[in-house]
CSV table of C-alpha atoms in Angstrom, one decimal:
chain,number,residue,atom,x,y,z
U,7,UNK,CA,119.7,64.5,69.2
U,8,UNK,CA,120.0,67.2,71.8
U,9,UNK,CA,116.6,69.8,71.9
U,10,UNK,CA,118.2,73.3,71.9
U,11,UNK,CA,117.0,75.5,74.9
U,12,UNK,CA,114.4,78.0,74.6
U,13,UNK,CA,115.7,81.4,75.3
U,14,UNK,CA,114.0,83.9,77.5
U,15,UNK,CA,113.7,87.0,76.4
U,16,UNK,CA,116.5,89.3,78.6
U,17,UNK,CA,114.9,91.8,80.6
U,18,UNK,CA,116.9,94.3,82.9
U,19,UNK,CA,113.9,94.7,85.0
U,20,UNK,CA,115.1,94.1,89.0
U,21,UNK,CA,111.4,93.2,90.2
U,22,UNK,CA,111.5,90.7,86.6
U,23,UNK,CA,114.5,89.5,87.6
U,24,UNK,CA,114.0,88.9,91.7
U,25,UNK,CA,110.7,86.8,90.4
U,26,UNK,CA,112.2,84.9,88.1
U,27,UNK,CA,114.8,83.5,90.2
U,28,UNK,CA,112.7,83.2,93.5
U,29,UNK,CA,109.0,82.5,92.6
U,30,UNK,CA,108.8,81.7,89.3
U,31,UNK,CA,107.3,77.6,89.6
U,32,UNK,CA,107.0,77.8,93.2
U,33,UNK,CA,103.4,78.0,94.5
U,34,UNK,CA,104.6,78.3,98.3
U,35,UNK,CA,107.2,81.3,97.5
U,36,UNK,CA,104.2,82.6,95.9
U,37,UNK,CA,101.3,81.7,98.5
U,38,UNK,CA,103.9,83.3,101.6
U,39,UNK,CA,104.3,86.4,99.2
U,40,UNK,CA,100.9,87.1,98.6
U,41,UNK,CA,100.1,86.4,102.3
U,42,UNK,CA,103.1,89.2,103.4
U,43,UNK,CA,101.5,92.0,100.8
U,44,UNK,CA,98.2,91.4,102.6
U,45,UNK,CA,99.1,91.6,106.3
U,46,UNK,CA,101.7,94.6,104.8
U,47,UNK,CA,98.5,96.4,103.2
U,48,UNK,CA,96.2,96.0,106.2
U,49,UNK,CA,99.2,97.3,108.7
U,50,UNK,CA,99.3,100.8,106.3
U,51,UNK,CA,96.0,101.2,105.8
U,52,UNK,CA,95.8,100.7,109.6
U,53,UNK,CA,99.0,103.3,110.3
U,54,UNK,CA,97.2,106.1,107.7
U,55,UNK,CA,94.2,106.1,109.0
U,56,UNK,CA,95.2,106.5,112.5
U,57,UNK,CA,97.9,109.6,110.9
U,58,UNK,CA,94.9,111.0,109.5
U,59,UNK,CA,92.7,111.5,112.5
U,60,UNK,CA,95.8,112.6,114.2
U,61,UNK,CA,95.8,109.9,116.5
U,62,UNK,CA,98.9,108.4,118.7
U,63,UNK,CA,99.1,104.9,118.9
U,64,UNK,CA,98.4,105.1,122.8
U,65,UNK,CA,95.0,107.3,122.0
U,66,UNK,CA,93.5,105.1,119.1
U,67,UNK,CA,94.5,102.3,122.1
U,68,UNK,CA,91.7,103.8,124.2
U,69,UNK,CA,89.5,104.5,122.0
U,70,UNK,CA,89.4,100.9,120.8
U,71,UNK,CA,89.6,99.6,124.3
U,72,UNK,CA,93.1,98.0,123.5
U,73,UNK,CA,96.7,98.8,124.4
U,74,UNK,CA,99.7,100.4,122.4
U,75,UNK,CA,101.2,97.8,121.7
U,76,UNK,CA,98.4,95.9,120.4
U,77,UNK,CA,98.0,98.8,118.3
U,78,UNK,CA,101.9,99.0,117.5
U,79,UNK,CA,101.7,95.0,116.0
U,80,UNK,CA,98.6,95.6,114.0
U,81,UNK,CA,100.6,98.3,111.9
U,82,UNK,CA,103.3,96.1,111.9
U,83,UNK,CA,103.8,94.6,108.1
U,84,UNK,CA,104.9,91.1,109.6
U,85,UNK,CA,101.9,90.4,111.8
U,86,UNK,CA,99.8,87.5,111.2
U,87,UNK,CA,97.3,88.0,113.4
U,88,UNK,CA,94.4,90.4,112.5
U,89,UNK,CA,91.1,89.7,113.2
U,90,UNK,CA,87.9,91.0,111.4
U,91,UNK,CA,86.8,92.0,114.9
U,92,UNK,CA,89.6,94.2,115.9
U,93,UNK,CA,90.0,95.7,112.5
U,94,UNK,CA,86.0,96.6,113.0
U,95,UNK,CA,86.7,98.0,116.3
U,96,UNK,CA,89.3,100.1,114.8
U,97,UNK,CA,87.3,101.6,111.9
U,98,UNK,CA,84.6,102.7,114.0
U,99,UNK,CA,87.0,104.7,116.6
U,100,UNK,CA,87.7,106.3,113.1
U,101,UNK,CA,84.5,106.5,111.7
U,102,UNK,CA,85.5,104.4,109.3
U,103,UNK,CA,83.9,100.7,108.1
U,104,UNK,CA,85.4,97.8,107.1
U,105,UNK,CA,84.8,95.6,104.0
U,106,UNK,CA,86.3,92.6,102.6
U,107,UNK,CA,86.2,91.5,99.0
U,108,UNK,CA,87.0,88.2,97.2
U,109,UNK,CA,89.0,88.1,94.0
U,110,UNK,CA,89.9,85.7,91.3
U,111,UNK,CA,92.5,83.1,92.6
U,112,UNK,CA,94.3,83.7,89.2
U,113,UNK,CA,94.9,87.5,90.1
U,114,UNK,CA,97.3,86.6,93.2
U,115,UNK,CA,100.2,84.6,91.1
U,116,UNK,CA,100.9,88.4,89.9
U,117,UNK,CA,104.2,90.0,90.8
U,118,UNK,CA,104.5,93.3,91.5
């Protein structure tokens, strides 16, 4: 005796769809996802805040005691590399502080 399917309820949503297919059941697709929002959300934060104060990349450089380019891969979504003591460094040339908060493990399996 063959079990009939269940069906999934059809959805035209893209951002439904694009999880579905490519993280849906995959913990690492999901881990690598969560961890490319984070260093995406720190390199905007990063970018506004330095728009804000009306800063070039080259002048929040100085004031942080670091070059431009240092400052150019910190706002860069795909860089892995952020330290808690830089990103202090740069939210006091801004007047700014930094603080870090712990969440539910549960939360980050969310998509979009």
């Amino acid at each position: 005796m063959t079990v009939p399917k269940t069906k999934r309820a059809s959805t035209t949503d893209a951002v439904a769809i694009l999880h579905r297919r490519y993280y849906e059941g995959r913990p690492e697709r999901l881990a690598a996802l969560e961890e490319a929002r984070a260093n995406d959300n720190v390199a905007r934060k990063i970018t506004a805040l330095r728009l804000r104060a009306g800063l070039t990349q080259r002048q929040l450089a100085k004031l942080v005691g670091t070059t431009a380019s240092a400052i150019c891969r910190l706002e860069s979504a795909d860089y892995e590399g952020h330290s808690l003591a830089m990103l202090q460094r740069i939210a006091e040339a801004l007047d700014q502080r930094v603080e870090i908060r712990f969440v539910p493990a549960t939360k980050r399996l969310q998509h979009a």
